[in-house]
Amino acid sequence: MNEPSARTAAFRTAIGSFIEARRDAKLKGKNEDATTASKYAYDTWLADAARRVGQIQAVTHVLKATHPDARGSSMHFKPSTLTAHAEVGTHVLGDDYAEDVVGNAAALDVFKFLKIEVEGRRLLDWIQAGDPDLALALSKEPDTAQSWMQAFGELVRSETQPVSHETAKQLYWCTGEEPADNGDYQLLQPLFSSSLAHAVHADIQEARFGEANKEARQAHRERKASDTDYRDYRGLVARKLGGTKPQNISQLNSERGGINYLLASLPPHWKAQKQARSLLGGESAIDRFTYFGPVRSLVRHLAQFLLSDPPPNAETREKRECIEQAIGQELPVFAATIRASHEAGWTRDERCHLPQYEKLWLDPDRTELPIRDGHEEEDQKFIDDYYLADWPSELANRFGAWLTARLVEAGLKTAGDSEFHHFARQAIVDAQWPVPMQLRAGGRT
């Protein structure tokens, strides 16, 4: 048996520190008992992790991003092995890319374990390289060490027979010369590249919130010279995957909060931008929300359903709640569209007559701008109101009143108080989602 080396000790220390941190987090505020403590013994935890690692899979392309109910195969492709097309694609990531993980969310701690870095590389990388010092750090028993190395290494595995699913998007691509000949078509299944989406998301976030770009943006706004380039992504649309449970799609999707940006591929005068600009001079953004995306169609669908006098049963309640939720979920998308097409502080414009709670909702990054000379009281009040966090309730009440009014206009005699409050609660959940309130509040005392 090989004697432990300094590298083995380094691996063992890193692994032990991770397990201890997991134990401390589990027992925080609780008295340690023998049963719980034993689960976090070095060998015991590793044995359990080696057993659970089969419940998750490292991937680059996620099937559930196409449809949350898809039960087919997600795939793992090293970007450097893909064809180098001229167009932007996963291949441009090279060897610098983030691996995603799908599977049982309860086993994601195993992935965090395999991401521990020693000598600048992850444990997963050392395992895939068959590092003997790491094997000895896992277990002094060669058979056990080899078994665990193999189990952990299979986090990245290829499907021997990839499987599609009826909810996965598929299309027939004509590969021959005769469109009328079924034999000239190839059935394709597009897969969502989560690794590429993560890289795009990181770049956009850095452009929007990174200190260097914020300084360059401020210099541009003040017509001052800057040593750095000013980057801006305009006309963005935020596609939300996973609803209130983005972790059900994948680990990276959860880290993005479900946000997946779509770049504008339309002519310069995009309708959404016109909607955003028209808010100046308007009395309420919720009135503009009526004409956003599928909102009018959804409201009409809800009204027609209620006017049909459906029986008061569980099926009716489920269908109604489904339509209401679809309407509510358009609120954060509408807000993200407005924020993406405007620079922070646009609500300072004297032509902006929106109520304060809508300004706070649609221009949250204004809280990070310097307070203006001559507007100290106004700007400080905006910041205080934002962190006081009463505005989501005001917005919810406004949304409930708006939807109730639309239903009455459609022919319902009244939507009723219970419905109003239901709409308000739904609005609170959906309207708060795109604003990282806890994150922002965490930086204040």
Short mmCIF file of C-alpha atoms in Angstrom, two decimals:
data_model
loop_
_atom_site.label_atom_id
_atom_site.label_comp_id
_atom_site.label_asym_id
_atom_site.label_seq_id
_atom_site.Cartn_x
_atom_site.Cartn_y
_atom_site.Cartn_z
CA MET A 1 0.00 0.00 0.00
CA ASN A 2 1.30 3.48 -0.88
CA GLU A 3 2.22 5.72 2.00
CA PRO A 4 0.22 8.95 2.32
CA SER A 5 1.96 11.89 0.67
CA ALA A 6 1.66 15.63 1.22
CA ARG A 7 -0.80 15.74 -1.73
CA THR A 8 -2.88 12.99 -0.15
CA ALA A 9 -2.97 14.98 3.07
CA ALA A 10 -4.04 18.08 1.14
CA PHE A 11 -6.87 16.17 -0.53
CA ARG A 12 -7.96 14.67 2.77
CA THR A 13 -7.92 18.05 4.51
CA ALA A 14 -10.05 19.64 1.80
CA ILE A 15 -12.53 16.75 1.88
CA GLY A 16 -12.68 16.75 5.67
CA SER A 17 -13.28 20.49 5.81
CA PHE A 18 -16.17 20.16 3.36
CA ILE A 19 -17.82 17.38 5.37
CA GLU A 20 -17.38 19.31 8.62
CA ALA A 21 -18.97 22.39 7.03
CA ARG A 22 -21.93 20.27 5.92
CA ARG A 23 -22.27 18.87 9.43
CA ASP A 24 -22.09 22.31 11.06
CA ALA A 25 -24.70 23.68 8.68
CA LYS A 26 -26.99 20.74 9.44
CA LEU A 27 -26.59 21.10 13.20
CA LYS A 28 -26.65 24.89 13.34
CA GLY A 29 -28.60 25.92 16.41
CA LYS A 30 -29.16 22.30 17.44
CA ASN A 31 -27.53 20.00 19.93
CA GLU A 32 -25.33 17.42 18.28
CA ASP A 33 -26.49 13.84 18.80
CA ALA A 34 -24.55 10.66 18.19
CA THR A 35 -26.73 9.52 15.27
CA THR A 36 -26.38 12.73 13.31
CA ALA A 37 -22.69 13.04 14.09
CA SER A 38 -22.05 9.51 12.85
CA LYS A 39 -23.56 10.36 9.44
CA TYR A 40 -20.84 12.95 9.00
CA ALA A 41 -17.96 10.69 9.88
CA TYR A 42 -15.40 10.87 7.04
CA ASP A 43 -15.81 7.33 5.65
CA THR A 44 -19.56 7.20 6.32
CA TRP A 45 -20.31 10.41 4.45
CA LEU A 46 -18.14 9.44 1.48
CA ALA A 47 -19.80 6.03 1.25
CA ASP A 48 -23.23 7.67 1.24
CA ALA A 49 -22.10 10.26 -1.34
CA ALA A 50 -20.75 7.51 -3.61
CA ARG A 51 -24.14 5.81 -3.38
CA ARG A 52 -26.13 8.98 -4.11
CA VAL A 53 -24.00 10.32 -6.96
CA GLY A 54 -25.85 8.01 -9.33
CA GLN A 55 -28.99 10.11 -8.72
CA ILE A 56 -27.51 13.11 -10.53
CA GLN A 57 -25.77 13.63 -13.85
CA ALA A 58 -23.40 16.32 -15.12
CA VAL A 59 -24.62 17.72 -18.44
CA THR A 60 -24.16 20.67 -20.76
CA HIS A 61 -27.50 20.41 -22.57
CA VAL A 62 -30.68 20.17 -20.47
CA LEU A 63 -33.84 18.57 -21.80
CA LYS A 64 -36.18 19.91 -19.09
CA ALA A 65 -35.40 23.46 -20.19
CA THR A 66 -37.47 22.62 -23.26
CA HIS A 67 -40.38 21.28 -21.20
CA PRO A 68 -40.42 20.64 -17.42
CA ASP A 69 -42.27 17.33 -17.85
CA ALA A 70 -39.85 15.90 -20.41
CA ARG A 71 -38.46 12.56 -19.25
CA GLY A 72 -35.84 11.96 -21.93
CA SER A 73 -32.07 12.30 -21.96
CA SER A 74 -29.99 15.35 -21.17
CA MET A 75 -26.54 15.32 -22.75
CA HIS A 76 -22.93 16.21 -21.94
CA PHE A 77 -20.65 17.50 -24.69
CA LYS A 78 -17.26 19.07 -24.12
CA PRO A 79 -17.47 22.35 -26.07
CA SER A 80 -13.94 21.87 -27.42
CA THR A 81 -15.03 18.65 -29.13
CA LEU A 82 -17.90 20.28 -31.02
CA THR A 83 -17.69 21.53 -34.59
CA ALA A 84 -16.35 25.09 -34.69
CA HIS A 85 -19.10 26.81 -36.67
CA ALA A 86 -18.82 30.48 -37.59
CA GLU A 87 -21.99 31.18 -35.60
CA VAL A 88 -22.00 31.55 -31.82
CA GLY A 89 -22.68 28.24 -30.12
CA THR A 90 -21.57 26.00 -27.27
CA HIS A 91 -18.30 25.35 -29.11
CA VAL A 92 -17.09 28.91 -28.41
CA LEU A 93 -16.80 28.10 -24.69
CA GLY A 94 -13.73 25.91 -25.28
CA ASP A 95 -12.43 24.40 -22.05
CA ASP A 96 -13.76 27.23 -19.88
CA TYR A 97 -17.36 26.25 -19.29
CA ALA A 98 -19.76 25.54 -16.42
CA GLU A 99 -21.16 22.04 -16.16
CA ASP A 100 -24.79 21.75 -15.19
CA VAL A 101 -26.37 19.01 -13.10
CA VAL A 102 -29.78 17.37 -13.44
CA GLY A 103 -31.46 14.77 -11.28
CA ASN A 104 -32.43 14.50 -7.63
CA ALA A 105 -31.98 17.91 -5.99
CA ALA A 106 -31.35 16.15 -2.66
CA ALA A 107 -28.06 14.82 -4.05
CA LEU A 108 -26.70 18.16 -5.26
CA ASP A 109 -24.38 18.34 -2.25
CA VAL A 110 -22.39 15.54 -3.91
CA PHE A 111 -21.80 17.80 -6.92
CA LYS A 112 -20.66 20.60 -4.60
CA PHE A 113 -18.26 18.10 -3.04
CA LEU A 114 -16.82 17.16 -6.42
CA LYS A 115 -16.33 20.85 -7.25
CA ILE A 116 -13.85 21.29 -4.36
CA GLU A 117 -10.63 22.64 -5.81
CA VAL A 118 -7.20 21.34 -4.87
CA GLU A 119 -4.13 22.65 -6.71
CA GLY A 120 -6.40 24.63 -9.02
CA ARG A 121 -8.46 21.66 -10.24
CA ARG A 122 -11.73 20.14 -9.08
CA LEU A 123 -11.85 16.78 -7.33
CA LEU A 124 -13.92 15.61 -10.29
CA ASP A 125 -11.05 16.48 -12.64
CA TRP A 126 -8.54 14.59 -10.47
CA ILE A 127 -10.90 11.62 -10.28
CA GLN A 128 -11.31 11.53 -14.06
CA ALA A 129 -7.50 11.61 -14.32
CA GLY A 130 -7.29 8.63 -11.94
CA ASP A 131 -5.09 10.52 -9.46
CA PRO A 132 -3.59 7.96 -7.02
CA ASP A 133 -3.07 10.50 -4.21
CA LEU A 134 -6.77 11.40 -4.26
CA ALA A 135 -7.72 7.70 -4.28
CA LEU A 136 -5.62 7.16 -1.15
CA ALA A 137 -7.24 10.23 0.44
CA LEU A 138 -10.69 8.78 -0.15
CA SER A 139 -9.90 5.47 1.50
CA LYS A 140 -6.86 3.50 2.62
CA GLU A 141 -8.59 0.35 1.35
CA PRO A 142 -7.66 0.05 -2.37
CA ASP A 143 -10.87 -1.70 -3.39
CA THR A 144 -13.04 0.85 -1.61
CA ALA A 145 -11.05 3.77 -3.02
CA GLN A 146 -11.31 2.40 -6.56
CA SER A 147 -15.04 1.77 -6.16
CA TRP A 148 -15.64 5.35 -4.99
CA MET A 149 -13.40 6.83 -7.69
CA GLN A 150 -15.43 4.99 -10.31
CA ALA A 151 -18.78 6.01 -8.79
CA PHE A 152 -17.85 9.69 -8.57
CA GLY A 153 -16.32 9.65 -12.04
CA GLU A 154 -19.62 8.50 -13.51
CA LEU A 155 -21.18 11.84 -12.67
CA VAL A 156 -20.17 12.65 -16.24
CA ARG A 157 -21.55 9.82 -18.32
CA SER A 158 -22.79 9.37 -21.85
CA GLU A 159 -26.14 7.90 -22.70
CA THR A 160 -25.62 4.60 -24.50
CA GLN A 161 -29.05 5.02 -26.05
CA PRO A 162 -30.39 8.60 -25.79
CA VAL A 163 -34.14 8.75 -25.26
CA SER A 164 -36.52 11.48 -26.41
CA HIS A 165 -39.96 12.23 -25.02
CA GLU A 166 -43.32 13.34 -26.35
CA THR A 167 -43.01 16.74 -24.65
CA ALA A 168 -39.55 17.40 -26.13
CA LYS A 169 -39.43 19.73 -29.11
CA GLN A 170 -38.72 17.89 -32.34
CA LEU A 171 -38.63 18.96 -35.97
CA TYR A 172 -38.22 17.33 -39.35
CA TRP A 173 -35.29 18.76 -41.30
CA CYS A 174 -35.20 18.28 -45.04
CA THR A 175 -31.83 16.77 -45.99
CA GLY A 176 -32.69 15.73 -49.55
CA GLU A 177 -33.88 17.35 -52.72
CA GLU A 178 -37.52 16.28 -52.67
CA PRO A 179 -39.69 17.89 -49.95
CA ALA A 180 -42.57 15.55 -50.79
CA ASP A 181 -40.44 12.47 -50.04
CA ASN A 182 -40.62 11.46 -46.38
CA GLY A 183 -37.31 9.68 -46.75
CA ASP A 184 -35.56 13.00 -47.36
CA TYR A 185 -36.17 14.18 -43.82
CA GLN A 186 -34.13 13.80 -40.62
CA LEU A 187 -35.90 14.07 -37.27
CA LEU A 188 -34.01 16.47 -34.98
CA GLN A 189 -34.41 17.26 -31.32
CA PRO A 190 -32.97 20.66 -30.37
CA LEU A 191 -31.42 20.71 -26.88
CA PHE A 192 -31.03 23.74 -24.63
CA SER A 193 -27.36 24.51 -23.96
CA SER A 194 -27.38 25.43 -20.29
CA SER A 195 -23.61 25.92 -20.28
CA LEU A 196 -23.86 28.52 -23.04
CA ALA A 197 -26.88 30.17 -21.40
CA HIS A 198 -24.90 30.40 -18.15
CA ALA A 199 -21.97 32.10 -19.87
CA VAL A 200 -24.32 34.58 -21.59
CA HIS A 201 -26.13 35.25 -18.31
CA ALA A 202 -22.85 35.92 -16.49
CA ASP A 203 -21.70 38.36 -19.18
CA ILE A 204 -25.01 40.24 -19.17
CA GLN A 205 -25.05 40.43 -15.36
CA GLU A 206 -21.51 41.79 -15.38
CA ALA A 207 -22.50 44.39 -17.96
CA ARG A 208 -25.55 45.42 -15.96
CA PHE A 209 -24.21 45.28 -12.41
CA GLY A 210 -20.40 45.00 -12.58
CA GLU A 211 -18.55 47.85 -10.91
CA ALA A 212 -16.29 48.63 -13.89
CA ASN A 213 -19.19 48.83 -16.32
CA LYS A 214 -21.28 50.82 -13.85
CA GLU A 215 -18.49 53.40 -13.65
CA ALA A 216 -18.17 53.50 -17.43
CA ARG A 217 -21.95 53.85 -17.76
CA GLN A 218 -21.96 56.68 -15.25
CA ALA A 219 -19.16 58.40 -17.17
CA HIS A 220 -21.14 58.02 -20.38
CA ARG A 221 -24.22 59.47 -18.70
CA GLU A 222 -22.23 62.43 -17.40
CA ARG A 223 -20.38 62.87 -20.71
CA LYS A 224 -17.01 62.19 -19.06
CA ALA A 225 -13.99 60.30 -20.36
CA SER A 226 -13.56 56.67 -19.25
CA ASP A 227 -10.64 54.26 -19.42
CA THR A 228 -12.96 51.29 -19.99
CA ASP A 229 -15.48 50.45 -22.66
CA TYR A 230 -19.16 50.78 -21.84
CA ARG A 231 -21.18 47.65 -22.66
CA ASP A 232 -24.95 47.51 -22.80
CA TYR A 233 -27.47 44.86 -23.80
CA ARG A 234 -30.69 46.41 -24.99
CA GLY A 235 -33.95 44.82 -25.95
CA LEU A 236 -33.46 41.86 -23.64
CA VAL A 237 -36.26 39.50 -22.76
CA ALA A 238 -36.10 37.37 -19.63
CA ARG A 239 -37.38 33.83 -20.09
CA LYS A 240 -38.19 32.23 -16.75
CA LEU A 241 -37.70 28.46 -16.52
CA GLY A 242 -39.07 26.35 -13.70
CA GLY A 243 -41.50 28.85 -12.21
CA THR A 244 -41.11 29.00 -8.43
CA LYS A 245 -38.89 25.90 -8.47
CA PRO A 246 -36.06 26.59 -10.93
CA GLN A 247 -34.01 23.80 -9.33
CA ASN A 248 -36.39 21.30 -10.94
CA ILE A 249 -34.90 22.23 -14.32
CA SER A 250 -31.22 22.09 -13.38
CA GLN A 251 -28.63 23.33 -10.90
CA LEU A 252 -27.34 26.17 -13.09
CA ASN A 253 -30.90 27.28 -13.84
CA SER A 254 -31.44 27.49 -10.08
CA GLU A 255 -28.28 29.59 -9.70
CA ARG A 256 -29.65 31.95 -12.34
CA GLY A 257 -32.91 32.22 -10.41
CA GLY A 258 -34.68 30.72 -13.42
CA ILE A 259 -33.66 33.72 -15.58
CA ASN A 260 -32.52 32.95 -19.10
CA TYR A 261 -31.95 36.02 -21.24
CA LEU A 262 -33.02 36.18 -24.85
CA LEU A 263 -31.20 38.68 -27.07
CA ALA A 264 -33.26 40.78 -29.42
CA SER A 265 -33.18 39.44 -32.98
CA LEU A 266 -35.75 41.87 -34.31
CA PRO A 267 -35.66 45.20 -36.19
CA PRO A 268 -34.48 48.15 -34.05
CA HIS A 269 -37.94 49.57 -33.39
CA TRP A 270 -39.17 46.75 -31.19
CA LYS A 271 -42.73 46.97 -29.91
CA ALA A 272 -41.67 46.25 -26.34
CA GLN A 273 -39.34 49.26 -26.41
CA LYS A 274 -42.15 51.48 -27.62
CA GLN A 275 -44.28 50.22 -24.76
CA ALA A 276 -41.49 51.04 -22.33
CA ARG A 277 -40.94 54.57 -23.68
CA SER A 278 -44.66 55.27 -23.63
CA LEU A 279 -44.65 54.90 -19.85
CA LEU A 280 -43.32 58.45 -19.65
CA GLY A 281 -46.41 60.59 -19.26
CA GLY A 282 -48.62 57.64 -18.36
CA GLU A 283 -50.39 57.31 -15.02
CA SER A 284 -49.90 53.58 -14.52
CA ALA A 285 -47.75 50.81 -16.01
CA ILE A 286 -50.46 48.27 -15.20
CA ASP A 287 -52.68 49.90 -17.83
CA ARG A 288 -49.92 49.23 -20.42
CA PHE A 289 -49.63 45.68 -19.08
CA THR A 290 -53.04 44.97 -20.67
CA TYR A 291 -51.40 44.98 -24.11
CA PHE A 292 -48.28 43.04 -23.16
CA GLY A 293 -47.69 39.65 -24.78
CA PRO A 294 -50.60 37.23 -24.31
CA VAL A 295 -52.21 39.17 -21.42
CA ARG A 296 -55.34 40.32 -23.29
CA SER A 297 -55.89 36.83 -24.66
CA LEU A 298 -55.48 35.26 -21.20
CA VAL A 299 -57.89 37.73 -19.57
CA ARG A 300 -60.44 37.12 -22.31
CA HIS A 301 -60.02 33.37 -21.85
CA LEU A 302 -60.57 33.70 -18.09
CA ALA A 303 -63.63 35.87 -18.56
CA GLN A 304 -65.20 33.48 -21.09
CA PHE A 305 -64.57 30.57 -18.79
CA LEU A 306 -66.21 32.29 -15.80
CA LEU A 307 -69.14 33.52 -17.92
CA SER A 308 -69.82 29.92 -18.97
CA ASP A 309 -70.95 29.30 -15.37
CA PRO A 310 -68.75 26.23 -14.80
CA PRO A 311 -69.74 23.83 -12.00
CA PRO A 312 -68.18 24.64 -8.59
CA ASN A 313 -65.84 21.66 -8.39
CA ALA A 314 -62.13 20.92 -8.11
CA GLU A 315 -61.65 20.78 -11.90
CA THR A 316 -63.14 24.25 -12.32
CA ARG A 317 -61.02 25.66 -9.51
CA GLU A 318 -57.86 24.10 -10.98
CA LYS A 319 -58.53 25.47 -14.46
CA ARG A 320 -59.33 28.93 -13.13
CA GLU A 321 -56.19 29.03 -10.99
CA CYS A 322 -54.13 27.88 -13.98
CA ILE A 323 -55.33 30.84 -16.08
CA GLU A 324 -54.90 33.29 -13.19
CA GLN A 325 -51.38 32.05 -12.60
CA ALA A 326 -50.53 32.45 -16.29
CA ILE A 327 -51.67 36.08 -16.14
CA GLY A 328 -49.71 36.71 -12.95
CA GLN A 329 -46.55 35.18 -14.40
CA GLU A 330 -46.55 37.79 -17.17
CA LEU A 331 -45.99 40.53 -14.56
CA PRO A 332 -42.30 39.74 -13.87
CA VAL A 333 -41.65 39.26 -17.60
CA PHE A 334 -43.24 42.66 -18.29
CA ALA A 335 -41.11 44.25 -15.57
CA ALA A 336 -37.92 42.58 -16.84
CA THR A 337 -38.64 43.88 -20.35
CA ILE A 338 -39.04 47.43 -19.06
CA ARG A 339 -35.88 47.27 -16.95
CA ALA A 340 -33.83 45.73 -19.76
CA SER A 341 -34.73 48.53 -22.19
CA HIS A 342 -33.99 51.43 -19.82
CA GLU A 343 -30.95 52.66 -17.99
CA ALA A 344 -31.17 52.85 -14.22
CA GLY A 345 -32.77 56.08 -13.07
CA TRP A 346 -35.19 56.55 -15.95
CA THR A 347 -38.01 57.20 -13.46
CA ARG A 348 -36.19 60.39 -12.40
CA ASP A 349 -37.42 61.97 -15.63
CA GLU A 350 -39.90 64.74 -14.82
CA ARG A 351 -42.25 63.25 -17.41
CA CYS A 352 -42.57 60.05 -15.37
CA HIS A 353 -45.89 60.23 -13.50
CA LEU A 354 -46.11 56.62 -12.39
CA PRO A 355 -47.08 55.97 -8.76
CA GLN A 356 -44.15 55.42 -6.43
CA TYR A 357 -44.71 51.67 -6.02
CA GLU A 358 -44.54 51.19 -9.81
CA LYS A 359 -41.35 53.24 -10.04
CA LEU A 360 -39.80 51.04 -7.34
CA TRP A 361 -40.93 47.92 -9.19
CA LEU A 362 -39.72 48.95 -12.64
CA ASP A 363 -36.55 50.88 -11.76
CA PRO A 364 -34.94 49.09 -8.76
CA ASP A 365 -31.37 49.84 -9.88
CA ARG A 366 -32.06 53.53 -9.28
CA THR A 367 -31.32 52.79 -5.62
CA GLU A 368 -27.66 52.27 -6.55
CA LEU A 369 -27.22 55.64 -8.27
CA PRO A 370 -25.62 58.63 -6.50
CA ILE A 371 -28.06 61.01 -4.87
CA ARG A 372 -28.47 64.14 -7.00
CA ASP A 373 -27.74 67.63 -5.79
CA GLY A 374 -31.01 69.44 -5.30
CA HIS A 375 -33.00 66.19 -5.20
CA GLU A 376 -31.62 64.75 -1.96
CA GLU A 377 -34.98 64.28 -0.25
CA GLU A 378 -36.64 62.73 -3.31
CA ASP A 379 -33.78 60.30 -4.03
CA GLN A 380 -33.35 59.28 -0.38
CA LYS A 381 -37.09 58.65 -0.08
CA PHE A 382 -36.94 56.40 -3.13
CA ILE A 383 -34.17 54.33 -1.53
CA ASP A 384 -35.96 54.17 1.84
CA ASP A 385 -39.27 53.18 0.23
CA TYR A 386 -37.58 50.42 -1.74
CA TYR A 387 -36.02 48.77 1.29
CA LEU A 388 -39.13 49.32 3.41
CA ALA A 389 -40.67 46.83 0.96
CA ASP A 390 -44.30 47.93 1.26
CA TRP A 391 -44.50 48.47 -2.51
CA PRO A 392 -45.11 44.81 -3.52
CA SER A 393 -48.37 44.84 -1.53
CA GLU A 394 -49.44 48.10 -3.15
CA LEU A 395 -48.61 46.66 -6.55
CA ALA A 396 -50.56 43.50 -5.74
CA ASN A 397 -53.63 45.51 -4.78
CA ARG A 398 -53.35 47.54 -7.99
CA PHE A 399 -53.02 44.34 -10.03
CA GLY A 400 -56.04 42.80 -8.30
CA ALA A 401 -58.16 45.89 -8.95
CA TRP A 402 -57.05 45.95 -12.57
CA LEU A 403 -57.93 42.32 -13.20
CA THR A 404 -61.25 42.63 -11.39
CA ALA A 405 -62.12 45.65 -13.55
CA ARG A 406 -61.24 43.77 -16.74
CA LEU A 407 -63.54 40.89 -15.75
CA VAL A 408 -66.40 43.25 -14.95
CA GLU A 409 -65.90 44.94 -18.33
CA ALA A 410 -66.15 41.50 -19.94
CA GLY A 411 -69.62 40.97 -18.47
CA LEU A 412 -69.18 39.54 -14.98
CA LYS A 413 -71.44 41.31 -12.52
CA THR A 414 -68.68 41.25 -9.95
CA ALA A 415 -65.51 39.32 -9.35
CA GLY A 416 -66.10 39.28 -5.60
CA ASP A 417 -63.84 40.20 -2.69
CA SER A 418 -62.41 36.70 -2.37
CA GLU A 419 -61.25 36.77 -5.97
CA PHE A 420 -59.73 40.23 -5.50
CA HIS A 421 -57.60 39.08 -2.59
CA HIS A 422 -56.65 35.92 -4.43
CA PHE A 423 -55.40 38.00 -7.36
CA ALA A 424 -53.50 40.24 -4.95
CA ARG A 425 -51.72 37.33 -3.30
CA GLN A 426 -50.80 35.92 -6.71
CA ALA A 427 -49.40 39.28 -7.76
CA ILE A 428 -47.23 39.54 -4.63
CA VAL A 429 -45.59 36.20 -5.39
CA ASP A 430 -44.98 36.91 -9.07
CA ALA A 431 -44.12 40.61 -8.84
CA GLN A 432 -41.48 40.11 -6.17
CA TRP A 433 -39.71 37.31 -8.05
CA PRO A 434 -37.45 39.31 -10.40
CA VAL A 435 -36.24 41.70 -7.71
CA PRO A 436 -33.46 40.20 -5.55
CA MET A 437 -34.87 41.83 -2.43
CA GLN A 438 -33.19 39.59 0.11
CA LEU A 439 -29.85 39.99 -1.63
CA ARG A 440 -30.17 43.74 -1.74
CA ALA A 441 -31.44 43.98 1.83
CA GLY A 442 -28.54 41.84 3.01
CA GLY A 443 -26.15 44.67 2.23
CA ARG A 444 -27.97 47.13 4.50
CA THR A 445 -28.08 47.46 8.26
#
